[in-house]
Every structure is written in structure tokens, then in C-alpha cells.
Amino acid sequence: MLTLNLIREKRDFVIERLKIKNFDAAPLVDRVLELDLRRRETQKESDALLAEQNKISKEIGMLIKSGDSAGAESARAKTASLKEESRRLAEKLAALDEELRTELVKIPNLPHASVNPGKGAEDNFKVREGGTAVELPADALPHWELIKKYGIIDFELGIKLTGAGFPVYKGKGAKLERALINFFLDEGEKAGYLEILPPIVVNEDSGFGTGQLPDKEGQMYHVTADNFYLIPTAEVPVTNIYRDVILNSEDLPVKNMGYTPCFRREAGSWGAHVRGLNRLHQFDKVEIVQIAHPEHSYEALEEMVSHVEGLVRKLDLPYRIMRLCGGDMSFTSALTYDFEVWSGAQKRWLEVSSVSNFESFQANRLKCRFREKGEKQNRLVHTLNGSALALPRIVAAILENNQTKEGIRIPEVLVKYTGFGIID
RNA sequence: GGAGAAAUGGCAGAGUGGUCGAAUGCGGCGGUCUUGAAAACCGUUGUCCCGAUACCUCGGGACCGGGGGUUCGAAUCCCUCUUUCUCCGCCA
């Protein structure tokens, strides 16, 4: 959510910047400004009326104390019409407030100055690439065949237990999953992130805090009996820790990470290109989150990008880093880098991480602020997060790229976690 | 799941209808004293919204777990939800 101040002071700038995201903000922005104006006028009226009532009430108190019951009675009579009017104004104010907020949350975050215009994935800017190209024989198998061949991940069993998109990991498949999680967490700890093991169901407030609600409701599994939501990412609980929190500037940056299973309904987004592990309803992910000082958030973003780059390098996967264009960016992001790894048998790039700076957009919703030493005014923090990493596509790439006649070779760094060097 | 008690500022803890945004203590910040520090003493100390502004502040409004109600007036009374504690039941 953008701050009202920004929209008030820089209307044209906001509209101009959002064109980069292919978003025509003018009607919404003007609607917001109009509602804001009406809201402030209404509050002014309402406050004046309340002030008068407060004054009379105090007078009544004093009249009663001095024994002037007739005076008190006549003062009391004056309040009836005031009360009626201020009740009406309070309702109007609440309605305007709600409408204003409803419109305000529809405006996307402004893209950072470095973001290129563009329509979609084809316009993303390749920042750099790395790793060594894989050369597989012509009869190399895609991962959905490999997992059957070695009996390590069972989709049919998942369908029996739950439904499509809920695979069952078995034996070395389960161990590989666990190894990756531990590897990612250990690397994160070395980079200074505090491990958080949060609840994986959250309440409505948390859903609102990080922006999944009210719009992306259909993407989350909803536990209706208790009105909880299964988290689509650890970002939700880990970031909501700081909802309604005022930090001290010397506590910044806060660096947290969390491993959680993630649940996504992915309604209507299935097809041939999302076979096997490419898209799931439940998957594992380690997420890194930073709460940063506004003046240092882009340094934090670079730091996070190089952390994620270190992970794919250590796993020896060919990768590229893309800076998303305006049209491919999420609603909430100011700048996003996507990591893609090369999947040798599918012969395509798979997105495995998305690292973003949300600047104060998320913080404004969360009401997460910080206090600068010696300053009176609290300011909004900047929030950032990134996958480090999402497991299924990493598993897919490892299985495909490392297949040999003898079996699937486990990357060197993982062997101490798996306890075996080959899946055969 | 059943019965009872409770929820107040960063923390502890007063306050049961009227100058209460809230005593007091601790903590924090500033100062005096000191070579420095501690102690002592003095001062200060929440958040949000609206308005004014000579940018130092000033005025108004809201907030005592959340929501609703009674009243001229609510931290205080009533309803409701949530959470915590104690006892019972159940349980990994």
C-alpha cells in the first residue's frame, strides 16, 4: 500500500512511474485524492463537534459538583442534537475511511528507477549467468521419468492420499529433500540470518499484513472452521512478526529466515509446461527476509542476491539472474531479481527464486516502523524477501542435469547431508 | 471440552462513572555533580488522525485486549469475541 502522503504530494510522479508496470493509475489516484479530501473535511467537522460535546460534558460535571442541577439539566438538553449529528458524521467518516482504503490497496507499488518497461518475461533483463553448461545424451530423461525409475518421488500415491500436486517423497528422495533444506538453512545461518520455525497456518490479520488478502484469497487454502489460511510462503508468518512493531534504527537490518512447507491452490494454472515438480500444491522452501533501513535497502537486496547466487553455484547448477521488467513484476515489488536454473532434459529455464525489495509498500500495510535516534517522527521500514531456495525445481534440475548411466550424482556440498553420493 | 479469575503505557502496577492519556516504581533519554563512571538529585518519556506553524512547536480528535451498547460524560457499568491464568476432563 502506497502512503497517502506520497500520492498527495507527487500525484503525477506516481501515475508516470506506474506506466512502467503497464498500469493506468490516473483514475484510481484521482479517486483516492478525492476520497482523501472528503475524508479530511469530514473529520474536521466531526472533531469540532466532538470537541464541543466534550466541553459541555465537562461543564455538566462541574455544575453538578457545585450543586446547580437546573444548569446541568439545561446543558444536558443541548447535547441531544449534537450527539445525533456526530453519530451521523462518525458513520460517514468510517465509510469514507473504508472506501479510501479499498481504493488505495488497488494501487501497485512504484517500480524502482532501474526497472525497464516491458510486457512480460521476454522483456526481462539478464543481469548475468553462471555455472557450466550441461551436456546430456539424447536419451536423457525428464525428472518425472527419473523419479519413477528410481522410486524416489511418487505422484500417484500423493493423488491417493490427497490429490494432484501433492507428491510423496520416499527413501533417497525424502533424504535429498531434507538435505537441501538443511543445506539452505546452514548457509543462511552463515550469512547472518536467524532461523524461524513459524506456524504454517495464519489468521486473517496476517493474510492482510503481507497482502495475500483480500485479493489473492483464491490462491490460499482456507481452513474455514477456524478461519485460518495455509501459508503460500514463509514470508507471511516471518514478515508478520513485525506487524504493528516499532523498531529502533540500531536493530536494523533484521535478518530472518524460515523453512516451511508452502501451500498454493494454483487455481487454473495447469498444463503441459507444469508437469512433475514444476508446479505443486505443496512444496518446501527456505525464505530469507530482511527488514532494512530505507537508506540501505538496496544494499540489502544486492546482499540477498549474492547469497542466493552462492547457493546455486555451490549446487553446481547453470543459472541466470534476471531483472524483471515492469510488466512481469508483482503488484507489491519495487525491484525483483529472478533466479532461473537450467533444466537439462526439459531444455528450459526454471524459476527457483525471486528476490524483491518492497520498499515501504508492505511496511505501510504492516505498520512496521522504526525510530531513528534523536528523531521524533517514526518512519516506515523497507522490507525484502527472497527464496533461498524453493526446492522442487532445484530437485528437478539436480535430477535431470546429474543423471548418469550409474545413477543420479548428488552435488558435492550435499553429500554430508544426504549420507550418499548417488541415487541408483 | 466444563467451571472460575483476569487483560491498563517498554516492564511492573494503581485507578470501579466527571479536568484520567491515566498515580507510583523500574527502564529509556537529557542535565547537574565527576578526570571518567557509579550513586544521588532535577527534568523528560506512547501511538495514530486532522488543523495551524516563525519547523521550535501549538490546538483539536481518537486510542486502557478487539467489537458493540448504556450515559451529558466510560479505563471504570452491560453484552460479545479473543487471549492468558487456576482447577477438572482429554491428550502427543
Short mmCIF file of C-alpha atoms (C1' of nucleotides) in Angstrom, two decimals:
data_model
loop_
_atom_site.label_atom_id
_atom_site.label_comp_id
_atom_site.label_asym_id
_atom_site.label_seq_id
_atom_site.Cartn_x
_atom_site.Cartn_y
_atom_site.Cartn_z
CA MET A 1 0.00 0.00 0.00
CA LEU A 2 1.41 3.37 -1.02
CA THR A 3 1.34 6.11 1.57
CA LEU A 4 -1.30 8.78 1.16
CA ASN A 5 1.36 11.43 1.58
CA LEU A 6 3.21 10.27 -1.50
CA ILE A 7 0.06 10.30 -3.58
CA ARG A 8 -0.95 13.72 -2.30
CA GLU A 9 2.45 15.28 -2.89
CA LYS A 10 3.50 13.51 -6.07
CA ARG A 11 0.36 12.64 -7.96
CA ASP A 12 1.90 12.97 -11.44
CA PHE A 13 5.05 11.13 -10.48
CA VAL A 14 3.03 8.17 -9.16
CA ILE A 15 0.99 7.93 -12.34
CA GLU A 16 4.11 8.27 -14.51
CA ARG A 17 6.05 5.57 -12.66
CA LEU A 18 3.17 3.10 -12.79
CA LYS A 19 3.13 3.27 -16.58
CA ILE A 20 6.34 1.19 -16.35
CA LYS A 21 4.16 -1.53 -14.84
CA ASN A 22 1.64 -1.03 -17.64
CA PHE A 23 -0.80 0.25 -15.07
CA ASP A 24 -3.05 3.20 -15.76
CA ALA A 25 -3.20 4.67 -12.27
CA ALA A 26 -4.77 8.05 -13.06
CA PRO A 27 -8.43 7.15 -12.37
CA LEU A 28 -7.59 5.36 -9.12
CA VAL A 29 -5.20 8.02 -7.93
CA ASP A 30 -7.71 10.80 -8.53
CA ARG A 31 -10.43 8.80 -6.84
CA VAL A 32 -8.16 8.33 -3.84
CA LEU A 33 -7.33 12.03 -3.72
CA GLU A 34 -10.98 12.95 -3.85
CA LEU A 35 -11.87 10.49 -1.09
CA ASP A 36 -8.95 11.74 0.97
CA LEU A 37 -10.15 15.31 0.65
CA ARG A 38 -13.69 14.39 1.66
CA ARG A 39 -12.40 12.30 4.50
CA ARG A 40 -10.36 15.13 5.91
CA GLU A 41 -13.22 17.57 5.62
CA THR A 42 -15.50 15.14 7.40
CA GLN A 43 -13.00 14.56 10.14
CA LYS A 44 -12.57 18.27 10.66
CA GLU A 45 -16.31 18.65 11.09
CA SER A 46 -16.58 15.64 13.31
CA ASP A 47 -13.66 16.64 15.52
CA ALA A 48 -15.10 20.12 16.06
CA LEU A 49 -18.42 18.62 17.09
CA LEU A 50 -16.81 16.14 19.46
CA ALA A 51 -14.74 18.95 20.98
CA GLU A 52 -17.94 20.85 21.74
CA GLN A 53 -19.56 17.82 23.29
CA ASN A 54 -16.51 17.17 25.42
CA LYS A 55 -16.63 20.76 26.60
CA ILE A 56 -20.30 20.54 27.58
CA SER A 57 -19.77 17.26 29.37
CA LYS A 58 -17.05 18.81 31.47
CA GLU A 59 -19.29 21.75 32.27
CA ILE A 60 -22.08 19.41 33.36
CA GLY A 61 -19.63 17.69 35.66
CA MET A 62 -18.69 20.97 37.26
CA LEU A 63 -22.29 22.20 37.53
CA ILE A 64 -23.31 19.00 39.31
CA LYS A 65 -20.37 19.35 41.69
CA SER A 66 -21.42 22.90 42.56
CA GLY A 67 -24.99 21.75 43.14
CA ASP A 68 -26.53 23.58 40.18
CA SER A 69 -28.82 20.81 38.98
CA ALA A 70 -31.01 23.14 36.89
CA GLY A 71 -27.98 24.41 34.98
CA ALA A 72 -26.80 20.85 34.46
CA GLU A 73 -30.19 19.88 33.13
CA SER A 74 -30.30 22.66 30.57
CA ALA A 75 -26.74 21.90 29.42
CA ARG A 76 -27.73 18.26 29.06
CA ALA A 77 -30.59 19.22 26.77
CA LYS A 78 -28.14 20.89 24.39
CA THR A 79 -26.25 17.69 23.73
CA ALA A 80 -29.06 15.68 22.15
CA SER A 81 -28.85 17.24 18.69
CA LEU A 82 -25.05 17.35 18.80
CA LYS A 83 -24.99 13.67 19.56
CA GLU A 84 -27.25 12.83 16.68
CA GLU A 85 -25.13 14.87 14.29
CA SER A 86 -21.80 13.47 15.43
CA ARG A 87 -23.12 9.92 15.16
CA ARG A 88 -24.03 10.64 11.55
CA LEU A 89 -20.60 12.12 10.89
CA ALA A 90 -18.84 9.19 12.54
CA GLU A 91 -20.64 6.82 10.23
CA LYS A 92 -19.79 8.93 7.21
CA LEU A 93 -16.16 9.08 8.28
CA ALA A 94 -15.95 5.32 8.76
CA ALA A 95 -17.49 4.73 5.35
CA LEU A 96 -15.08 7.15 3.67
CA ASP A 97 -12.16 5.57 5.51
CA GLU A 98 -13.08 2.16 4.30
CA GLU A 99 -13.67 3.25 0.74
CA LEU A 100 -10.39 5.12 0.70
CA ARG A 101 -8.53 2.07 1.90
CA THR A 102 -10.30 -0.17 -0.58
CA GLU A 103 -9.16 2.04 -3.44
CA LEU A 104 -5.71 2.66 -2.02
CA VAL A 105 -4.83 -1.03 -1.84
CA LYS A 106 -5.61 -1.38 -5.53
CA ILE A 107 -2.64 0.81 -6.49
CA PRO A 108 0.52 -1.20 -7.15
CA ASN A 109 3.93 -0.36 -5.76
CA LEU A 110 6.06 2.01 -7.79
CA PRO A 111 8.88 0.33 -9.69
CA HIS A 112 12.44 1.35 -8.87
CA ALA A 113 14.21 3.69 -11.29
CA SER A 114 16.28 0.81 -12.70
CA VAL A 115 13.24 -1.17 -13.85
CA ASN A 116 12.82 -1.39 -17.61
CA PRO A 117 9.45 -1.10 -19.25
CA GLY A 118 8.16 -4.29 -20.85
CA LYS A 119 5.22 -6.59 -21.29
CA GLY A 120 6.29 -9.92 -19.88
CA ALA A 121 9.02 -12.46 -19.28
CA GLU A 122 10.50 -11.91 -22.74
CA ASP A 123 11.42 -8.32 -21.79
CA ASN A 124 13.31 -9.20 -18.62
CA PHE A 125 16.91 -8.08 -18.45
CA LYS A 126 19.61 -10.72 -18.00
CA VAL A 127 21.95 -9.41 -15.31
CA ARG A 128 24.43 -12.27 -15.52
CA GLU A 129 24.69 -16.01 -15.81
CA GLY A 130 26.97 -18.64 -14.38
CA GLY A 131 27.68 -22.31 -13.90
CA THR A 132 28.78 -24.77 -16.52
CA ALA A 133 26.51 -25.91 -19.32
CA VAL A 134 25.26 -29.49 -19.07
CA GLU A 135 25.67 -31.90 -21.93
CA LEU A 136 23.23 -34.77 -21.70
CA PRO A 137 22.89 -37.70 -24.08
CA ALA A 138 19.92 -37.69 -26.43
CA ASP A 139 18.09 -40.27 -24.35
CA ALA A 140 18.28 -38.22 -21.16
CA LEU A 141 15.09 -38.43 -19.13
CA PRO A 142 12.98 -35.59 -17.73
CA HIS A 143 12.69 -35.63 -13.95
CA TRP A 144 9.16 -37.05 -13.97
CA GLU A 145 10.57 -40.18 -15.55
CA LEU A 146 13.64 -40.26 -13.32
CA ILE A 147 11.63 -40.18 -10.13
CA LYS A 148 9.71 -43.25 -11.28
CA LYS A 149 12.84 -45.03 -12.45
CA TYR A 150 14.49 -44.65 -9.06
CA GLY A 151 11.32 -44.75 -6.97
CA ILE A 152 12.07 -41.55 -5.07
CA ILE A 153 9.01 -39.34 -5.59
CA ASP A 154 5.52 -40.76 -6.08
CA PHE A 155 2.81 -38.58 -7.58
CA GLU A 156 0.20 -41.34 -7.89
CA LEU A 157 0.47 -42.08 -4.19
CA GLY A 158 0.00 -38.39 -3.48
CA ILE A 159 -3.19 -38.44 -5.54
CA LYS A 160 -4.45 -41.35 -3.44
CA LEU A 161 -3.67 -39.60 -0.17
CA THR A 162 -4.65 -36.05 -1.13
CA GLY A 163 -4.88 -35.12 -4.80
CA ALA A 164 -2.83 -33.92 -7.76
CA GLY A 165 0.16 -31.78 -6.91
CA PHE A 166 0.88 -33.37 -3.54
CA PRO A 167 3.81 -35.71 -4.18
CA VAL A 168 5.10 -38.28 -1.72
CA TYR A 169 8.89 -38.31 -1.25
CA LYS A 170 10.35 -41.72 -0.47
CA GLY A 171 13.73 -43.10 0.60
CA LYS A 172 16.55 -41.20 -1.04
CA GLY A 173 14.02 -38.72 -2.45
CA ALA A 174 12.91 -37.81 1.06
CA LYS A 175 16.52 -37.62 2.22
CA LEU A 176 17.50 -35.37 -0.67
CA GLU A 177 14.64 -33.02 0.24
CA ARG A 178 15.72 -32.93 3.87
CA ALA A 179 19.37 -32.47 2.86
CA LEU A 180 18.55 -29.44 0.73
CA ILE A 181 16.51 -27.83 3.49
CA ASN A 182 19.34 -28.27 5.97
CA PHE A 183 21.93 -27.06 3.49
CA PHE A 184 19.93 -23.91 2.76
CA LEU A 185 19.36 -23.20 6.46
CA ASP A 186 23.03 -23.72 7.32
CA GLU A 187 24.11 -21.39 4.52
CA GLY A 188 21.57 -18.82 5.66
CA GLU A 189 22.85 -19.01 9.20
CA LYS A 190 26.41 -18.42 7.96
CA ALA A 191 25.11 -15.32 6.17
CA GLY A 192 23.68 -13.98 9.43
CA TYR A 193 20.02 -14.98 9.19
CA LEU A 194 18.14 -16.02 12.32
CA GLU A 195 16.21 -19.23 11.84
CA ILE A 196 12.46 -19.01 12.48
CA LEU A 197 10.21 -22.06 12.51
CA PRO A 198 6.78 -20.43 12.29
CA PRO A 199 3.20 -21.69 12.25
CA ILE A 200 2.16 -22.74 8.77
CA VAL A 201 -1.43 -21.67 9.24
CA VAL A 202 -2.11 -18.00 9.86
CA ASN A 203 -5.05 -15.81 10.76
CA GLU A 204 -6.79 -13.22 8.64
CA ASP A 205 -4.77 -10.29 10.00
CA SER A 206 -1.53 -11.89 8.86
CA GLY A 207 -3.02 -12.54 5.43
CA PHE A 208 -3.84 -8.85 5.18
CA GLY A 209 -0.48 -7.77 6.53
CA THR A 210 1.55 -9.23 3.69
CA GLY A 211 -1.10 -8.56 1.06
CA GLN A 212 -2.48 -12.02 0.26
CA LEU A 213 -5.87 -10.84 1.46
CA PRO A 214 -8.26 -9.63 0.33
CA ASP A 215 -7.35 -10.06 -3.34
CA LYS A 216 -5.44 -13.31 -3.63
CA GLU A 217 -7.82 -15.21 -1.43
CA GLY A 218 -8.35 -17.93 -4.04
CA GLN A 219 -4.66 -18.77 -4.03
CA MET A 220 -4.63 -19.91 -0.41
CA TYR A 221 -6.13 -22.96 1.23
CA HIS A 222 -8.70 -21.73 3.72
CA VAL A 223 -9.43 -23.60 6.94
CA THR A 224 -13.00 -22.43 7.25
CA ALA A 225 -13.84 -23.96 10.62
CA ASP A 226 -11.25 -21.74 12.30
CA ASN A 227 -10.84 -19.08 9.62
CA PHE A 228 -7.15 -19.82 9.17
CA TYR A 229 -5.15 -19.87 5.97
CA LEU A 230 -2.40 -22.30 4.97
CA ILE A 231 0.61 -20.19 4.13
CA PRO A 232 1.68 -19.87 0.50
CA THR A 233 5.17 -18.88 1.65
CA ALA A 234 7.11 -18.41 4.89
CA GLU A 235 7.13 -14.73 4.00
CA VAL A 236 3.66 -14.46 5.54
CA PRO A 237 4.38 -15.53 9.12
CA VAL A 238 8.02 -14.37 9.16
CA THR A 239 7.17 -10.86 7.95
CA ASN A 240 4.04 -10.56 10.10
CA ILE A 241 6.25 -10.92 13.16
CA TYR A 242 6.86 -7.21 12.60
CA ARG A 243 3.23 -6.19 12.12
CA ASP A 244 2.48 -3.19 14.40
CA VAL A 245 6.06 -3.09 15.61
CA ILE A 246 8.28 -0.04 16.06
CA LEU A 247 11.94 -0.99 15.82
CA ASN A 248 15.00 1.02 16.81
CA SER A 249 17.25 2.09 13.96
CA GLU A 250 20.19 0.28 15.56
CA ASP A 251 18.26 -3.01 15.31
CA LEU A 252 18.24 -2.73 11.51
CA PRO A 253 18.68 -4.65 9.38
CA VAL A 254 16.70 -7.54 10.84
CA LYS A 255 17.65 -10.74 9.02
CA ASN A 256 15.35 -13.72 9.45
CA MET A 257 14.83 -16.91 7.52
CA GLY A 258 12.39 -19.75 7.75
CA TYR A 259 11.87 -23.16 6.31
CA THR A 260 8.22 -24.08 5.79
CA PRO A 261 6.09 -26.17 3.52
CA CYS A 262 4.17 -23.85 1.21
CA PHE A 263 0.62 -24.39 0.02
CA ARG A 264 -0.78 -22.92 -3.17
CA ARG A 265 -4.06 -23.71 -4.82
CA GLU A 266 -2.73 -22.57 -8.22
CA ALA A 267 -6.27 -22.49 -9.49
CA GLY A 268 -6.39 -22.65 -13.25
CA SER A 269 -2.66 -22.62 -13.90
CA TRP A 270 -2.02 -26.19 -15.01
CA GLY A 271 -0.86 -27.54 -18.33
CA ALA A 272 1.86 -29.46 -20.11
CA HIS A 273 4.56 -26.96 -19.16
CA VAL A 274 3.98 -27.53 -15.48
CA ARG A 275 4.47 -31.28 -15.36
CA GLY A 276 6.04 -33.13 -12.48
CA LEU A 277 7.83 -30.96 -9.94
CA ASN A 278 7.47 -27.79 -12.00
CA ARG A 279 4.32 -26.77 -10.17
CA LEU A 280 2.90 -28.21 -6.95
CA HIS A 281 0.19 -27.51 -4.40
CA GLN A 282 2.56 -28.28 -1.56
CA PHE A 283 6.29 -27.71 -1.67
CA ASP A 284 9.21 -26.91 0.58
CA LYS A 285 11.01 -23.60 0.63
CA VAL A 286 13.52 -21.69 2.70
CA GLU A 287 12.75 -18.00 2.65
CA ILE A 288 15.02 -15.14 3.68
CA VAL A 289 13.51 -11.88 4.92
CA GLN A 290 15.15 -8.58 5.73
CA ILE A 291 13.74 -5.53 7.46
CA ALA A 292 16.01 -2.71 6.40
CA HIS A 293 16.65 0.98 6.90
CA PRO A 294 15.22 2.84 3.87
CA GLU A 295 18.62 4.23 3.01
CA HIS A 296 20.24 0.82 2.92
CA SER A 297 17.58 -1.45 1.47
CA TYR A 298 19.17 -1.71 -1.95
CA GLU A 299 22.44 -2.78 -0.40
CA ALA A 300 20.41 -5.44 1.41
CA LEU A 301 18.85 -6.51 -1.89
CA GLU A 302 22.28 -6.94 -3.50
CA GLU A 303 23.44 -8.90 -0.50
CA MET A 304 20.46 -11.22 -0.78
CA VAL A 305 21.02 -11.72 -4.49
CA SER A 306 24.63 -12.73 -3.94
CA HIS A 307 23.58 -15.07 -1.14
CA VAL A 308 21.17 -16.87 -3.47
CA GLU A 309 23.77 -16.87 -6.22
CA GLY A 310 26.16 -18.60 -3.83
CA LEU A 311 23.60 -21.34 -3.25
CA VAL A 312 23.05 -22.22 -6.91
CA ARG A 313 26.81 -22.04 -7.52
CA LYS A 314 27.52 -24.46 -4.69
CA LEU A 315 24.92 -26.82 -6.09
CA ASP A 316 26.73 -26.53 -9.40
CA LEU A 317 23.63 -25.62 -11.36
CA PRO A 318 23.75 -23.48 -14.51
CA TYR A 319 21.85 -20.31 -13.67
CA ARG A 320 20.95 -16.87 -14.82
CA ILE A 321 19.77 -13.81 -12.93
CA MET A 322 17.00 -11.77 -14.49
CA ARG A 323 15.94 -8.28 -13.50
CA LEU A 324 12.22 -8.26 -14.11
CA CYS A 325 10.69 -5.69 -16.40
CA GLY A 326 7.73 -3.61 -15.29
CA GLY A 327 5.17 -5.89 -16.87
CA ASP A 328 6.48 -9.04 -15.20
CA MET A 329 6.83 -7.64 -11.71
CA SER A 330 4.49 -8.40 -8.86
CA PHE A 331 1.98 -5.89 -7.59
CA THR A 332 3.93 -5.27 -4.37
CA SER A 333 7.50 -5.19 -5.61
CA ALA A 334 9.73 -2.20 -6.39
CA LEU A 335 12.57 -4.27 -7.81
CA THR A 336 12.77 -8.01 -8.36
CA TYR A 337 15.54 -10.36 -9.42
CA ASP A 338 14.53 -13.82 -10.54
CA PHE A 339 16.90 -16.77 -10.44
CA GLU A 340 16.48 -19.44 -13.06
CA VAL A 341 18.34 -22.73 -13.30
CA TRP A 342 18.80 -24.74 -16.43
CA SER A 343 16.90 -27.97 -16.58
CA GLY A 344 18.93 -30.17 -18.93
CA ALA A 345 16.37 -32.70 -20.03
CA GLN A 346 13.43 -30.29 -20.29
CA LYS A 347 15.79 -27.87 -22.00
CA ARG A 348 14.32 -24.85 -20.32
CA TRP A 349 14.99 -22.38 -17.55
CA LEU A 350 13.13 -22.96 -14.30
CA GLU A 351 12.46 -20.12 -11.89
CA VAL A 352 13.77 -21.12 -8.47
CA SER A 353 13.97 -17.84 -6.60
CA SER A 354 12.53 -14.39 -6.63
CA VAL A 355 14.31 -11.74 -4.58
CA SER A 356 12.50 -8.44 -4.10
CA ASN A 357 12.66 -5.11 -2.38
CA PHE A 358 9.18 -3.92 -1.46
CA GLU A 359 10.49 -0.66 -0.05
CA SER A 360 7.81 0.72 2.30
CA PHE A 361 4.86 -0.75 0.39
CA GLN A 362 4.46 -3.80 2.61
CA ALA A 363 5.61 -1.93 5.73
CA ASN A 364 2.80 0.58 5.30
CA ARG A 365 0.27 -2.23 5.44
CA LEU A 366 2.07 -3.96 8.28
CA LYS A 367 2.56 -0.69 10.17
CA CYS A 368 6.17 -1.61 10.71
CA ARG A 369 8.16 1.46 11.56
CA PHE A 370 11.47 2.40 13.12
CA ARG A 371 12.71 5.14 15.35
CA GLU A 372 15.88 7.00 14.47
CA LYS A 373 17.93 8.03 17.48
CA GLY A 374 17.24 11.68 18.24
CA GLU A 375 14.29 11.94 15.86
CA LYS A 376 10.69 12.20 16.93
CA GLN A 377 8.99 11.08 13.76
CA ASN A 378 8.75 7.33 13.21
CA ARG A 379 9.38 6.16 9.65
CA LEU A 380 8.34 3.11 7.71
CA VAL A 381 10.97 0.41 7.25
CA HIS A 382 11.76 -1.28 3.97
CA THR A 383 11.01 -4.99 3.67
CA LEU A 384 12.69 -7.50 1.40
CA ASN A 385 12.41 -11.17 0.83
CA GLY A 386 13.66 -13.93 -1.36
CA SER A 387 13.54 -17.66 -1.81
CA ALA A 388 16.78 -19.31 -0.74
CA LEU A 389 15.59 -21.56 -2.20
CA ALA A 390 12.39 -23.21 -3.40
CA LEU A 391 13.04 -26.93 -3.53
CA PRO A 392 11.05 -28.73 -6.22
CA ARG A 393 12.61 -27.16 -9.29
CA ILE A 394 16.06 -27.38 -7.72
CA VAL A 395 15.39 -31.10 -7.24
CA ALA A 396 14.17 -31.34 -10.83
CA ALA A 397 17.32 -29.66 -12.15
CA ILE A 398 19.64 -31.77 -9.99
CA LEU A 399 17.95 -34.99 -11.09
CA GLU A 400 18.00 -34.10 -14.76
CA ASN A 401 21.41 -32.46 -15.03
CA ASN A 402 23.23 -35.02 -12.91
CA GLN A 403 21.83 -38.20 -14.44
CA THR A 404 24.44 -40.76 -15.50
CA LYS A 405 24.34 -44.38 -16.53
CA GLU A 406 25.20 -45.37 -12.96
CA GLY A 407 22.55 -43.19 -11.38
CA ILE A 408 22.00 -39.63 -10.25
CA ARG A 409 25.05 -37.91 -8.86
CA ILE A 410 24.46 -35.87 -5.71
CA PRO A 411 26.18 -32.43 -5.68
CA GLU A 412 29.35 -32.48 -3.58
CA VAL A 413 28.08 -29.99 -0.94
CA LEU A 414 25.01 -32.12 -0.23
CA VAL A 415 26.74 -35.45 0.37
CA LYS A 416 27.43 -34.72 4.02
CA TYR A 417 23.71 -34.03 4.42
CA THR A 418 22.36 -36.97 2.39
CA GLY A 419 24.87 -39.55 3.51
CA PHE A 420 25.04 -40.94 -0.03
CA GLY A 421 26.65 -39.74 -3.24
CA ILE A 422 24.43 -41.36 -5.81
CA ILE A 423 20.79 -42.29 -6.32
CA ASP A 424 20.65 -45.66 -8.01
"C1'" G B 1 -14.46 -29.69 26.28
"C1'" G B 2 -16.54 -27.84 31.59
"C1'" A B 3 -16.03 -24.17 35.91
"C1'" G B 4 -13.81 -19.73 37.79
"C1'" A B 5 -10.42 -15.33 37.58
"C1'" A B 6 -8.10 -11.75 34.69
"C1'" A B 7 -6.40 -8.37 30.33
"C1'" U B 8 -4.14 -0.71 31.84
"C1'" G B 9 1.84 2.88 28.75
"C1'" G B 10 8.78 -0.55 27.16
"C1'" C B 11 8.06 -3.53 32.03
"C1'" A B 12 5.74 -3.87 36.94
"C1'" G B 13 1.42 -1.94 38.91
"C1'" A B 14 -2.63 1.86 40.97
"C1'" G B 15 -7.13 3.55 39.29
"C1'" U B 16 -14.72 0.91 39.89
"C1'" G B 17 -18.91 6.96 36.41
"C1'" G B 18 -16.67 13.56 35.84
"C1'" U B 19 -10.21 18.27 34.38
"C1'" C B 20 -7.65 10.31 33.81
"C1'" G B 21 -3.78 9.83 28.35
"C1'" A B 22 -4.08 7.72 33.10
"C1'" A B 23 -0.73 7.71 40.12
"C1'" U B 24 3.77 5.31 41.59
"C1'" G B 25 8.14 2.39 40.77
"C1'" C B 26 11.61 0.37 37.22
"C1'" G B 27 13.67 1.07 32.50
"C1'" G B 28 14.91 4.79 28.47
"C1'" C B 29 16.53 9.81 27.19
"C1'" G B 30 18.60 14.82 28.70
"C1'" G B 31 21.05 17.52 32.57
"C1'" U B 32 23.75 18.72 37.47
"C1'" C B 33 27.85 16.65 40.15
"C1'" U B 34 32.64 13.75 38.47
"C1'" U B 35 39.24 13.18 35.39
"C1'" G B 36 35.69 9.25 33.81
"C1'" A B 37 31.99 6.05 35.71
"C1'" A B 38 28.57 4.63 39.55
"C1'" A B 39 25.39 6.69 43.22
"C1'" A B 40 22.40 10.87 44.29
"C1'" C B 41 19.41 14.86 42.59
"C1'" C B 42 16.49 17.64 38.69
"C1'" G B 43 13.85 17.36 34.16
"C1'" U B 44 11.70 14.42 30.31
"C1'" U B 45 9.34 10.00 28.35
"C1'" G B 46 3.28 6.22 23.96
"C1'" U B 47 0.73 5.71 19.11
"C1'" C B 48 -2.45 7.39 15.18
"C1'" C B 49 -5.56 11.14 12.58
"C1'" C B 50 -6.93 16.46 11.48
"C1'" G B 51 -5.50 21.60 11.50
"C1'" A B 52 -2.06 25.71 12.28
"C1'" U B 53 3.15 26.71 12.03
"C1'" A B 54 8.08 31.83 12.80
"C1'" C B 55 9.81 23.98 11.64
"C1'" C B 56 10.85 25.19 17.90
"C1'" U B 57 6.31 23.57 18.48
"C1'" C B 58 0.89 24.73 19.32
"C1'" G B 59 -4.55 23.50 19.09
"C1'" G B 60 -8.42 19.65 18.30
"C1'" G B 61 -9.87 14.40 17.98
"C1'" A B 62 -9.14 9.04 18.89
"C1'" C B 63 -6.81 5.00 21.49
"C1'" C B 64 -6.64 1.49 28.86
"C1'" G B 65 -7.09 -6.70 24.63
"C1'" G B 66 -10.92 -6.39 19.83
"C1'" G B 67 -16.03 -5.09 18.58
"C1'" G B 68 -20.82 -3.24 20.17
"C1'" G B 69 -24.09 -0.88 23.96
"C1'" U B 70 -25.84 2.33 28.36
"C1'" U B 71 -24.79 7.65 29.76
"C1'" C B 72 -24.44 14.69 29.07
"C1'" G B 73 -19.82 12.01 30.39
"C1'" A B 74 -16.79 5.13 30.39
"C1'" A B 75 -10.17 2.55 31.86
"C1'" U B 76 -14.41 2.19 35.37
"C1'" C B 77 -21.24 -0.28 34.11
"C1'" C B 78 -23.62 -4.01 30.37
"C1'" C B 79 -23.20 -7.52 26.02
"C1'" U B 80 -19.96 -10.17 22.84
"C1'" C B 81 -15.43 -12.08 20.85
"C1'" U B 82 -10.26 -13.13 21.63
"C1'" U B 83 -6.29 -14.23 24.75
"C1'" U B 84 -3.96 -15.56 29.47
"C1'" C B 85 -4.03 -17.92 34.32
"C1'" U B 86 -6.16 -21.65 38.01
"C1'" C B 87 -8.99 -26.25 38.69
"C1'" C B 88 -11.36 -30.58 36.27
"C1'" G B 89 -11.53 -33.69 31.77
"C1'" C B 90 -8.75 -35.37 27.45
"C1'" C B 91 -4.04 -35.97 25.18
"C1'" A B 92 1.46 -36.30 21.82
#
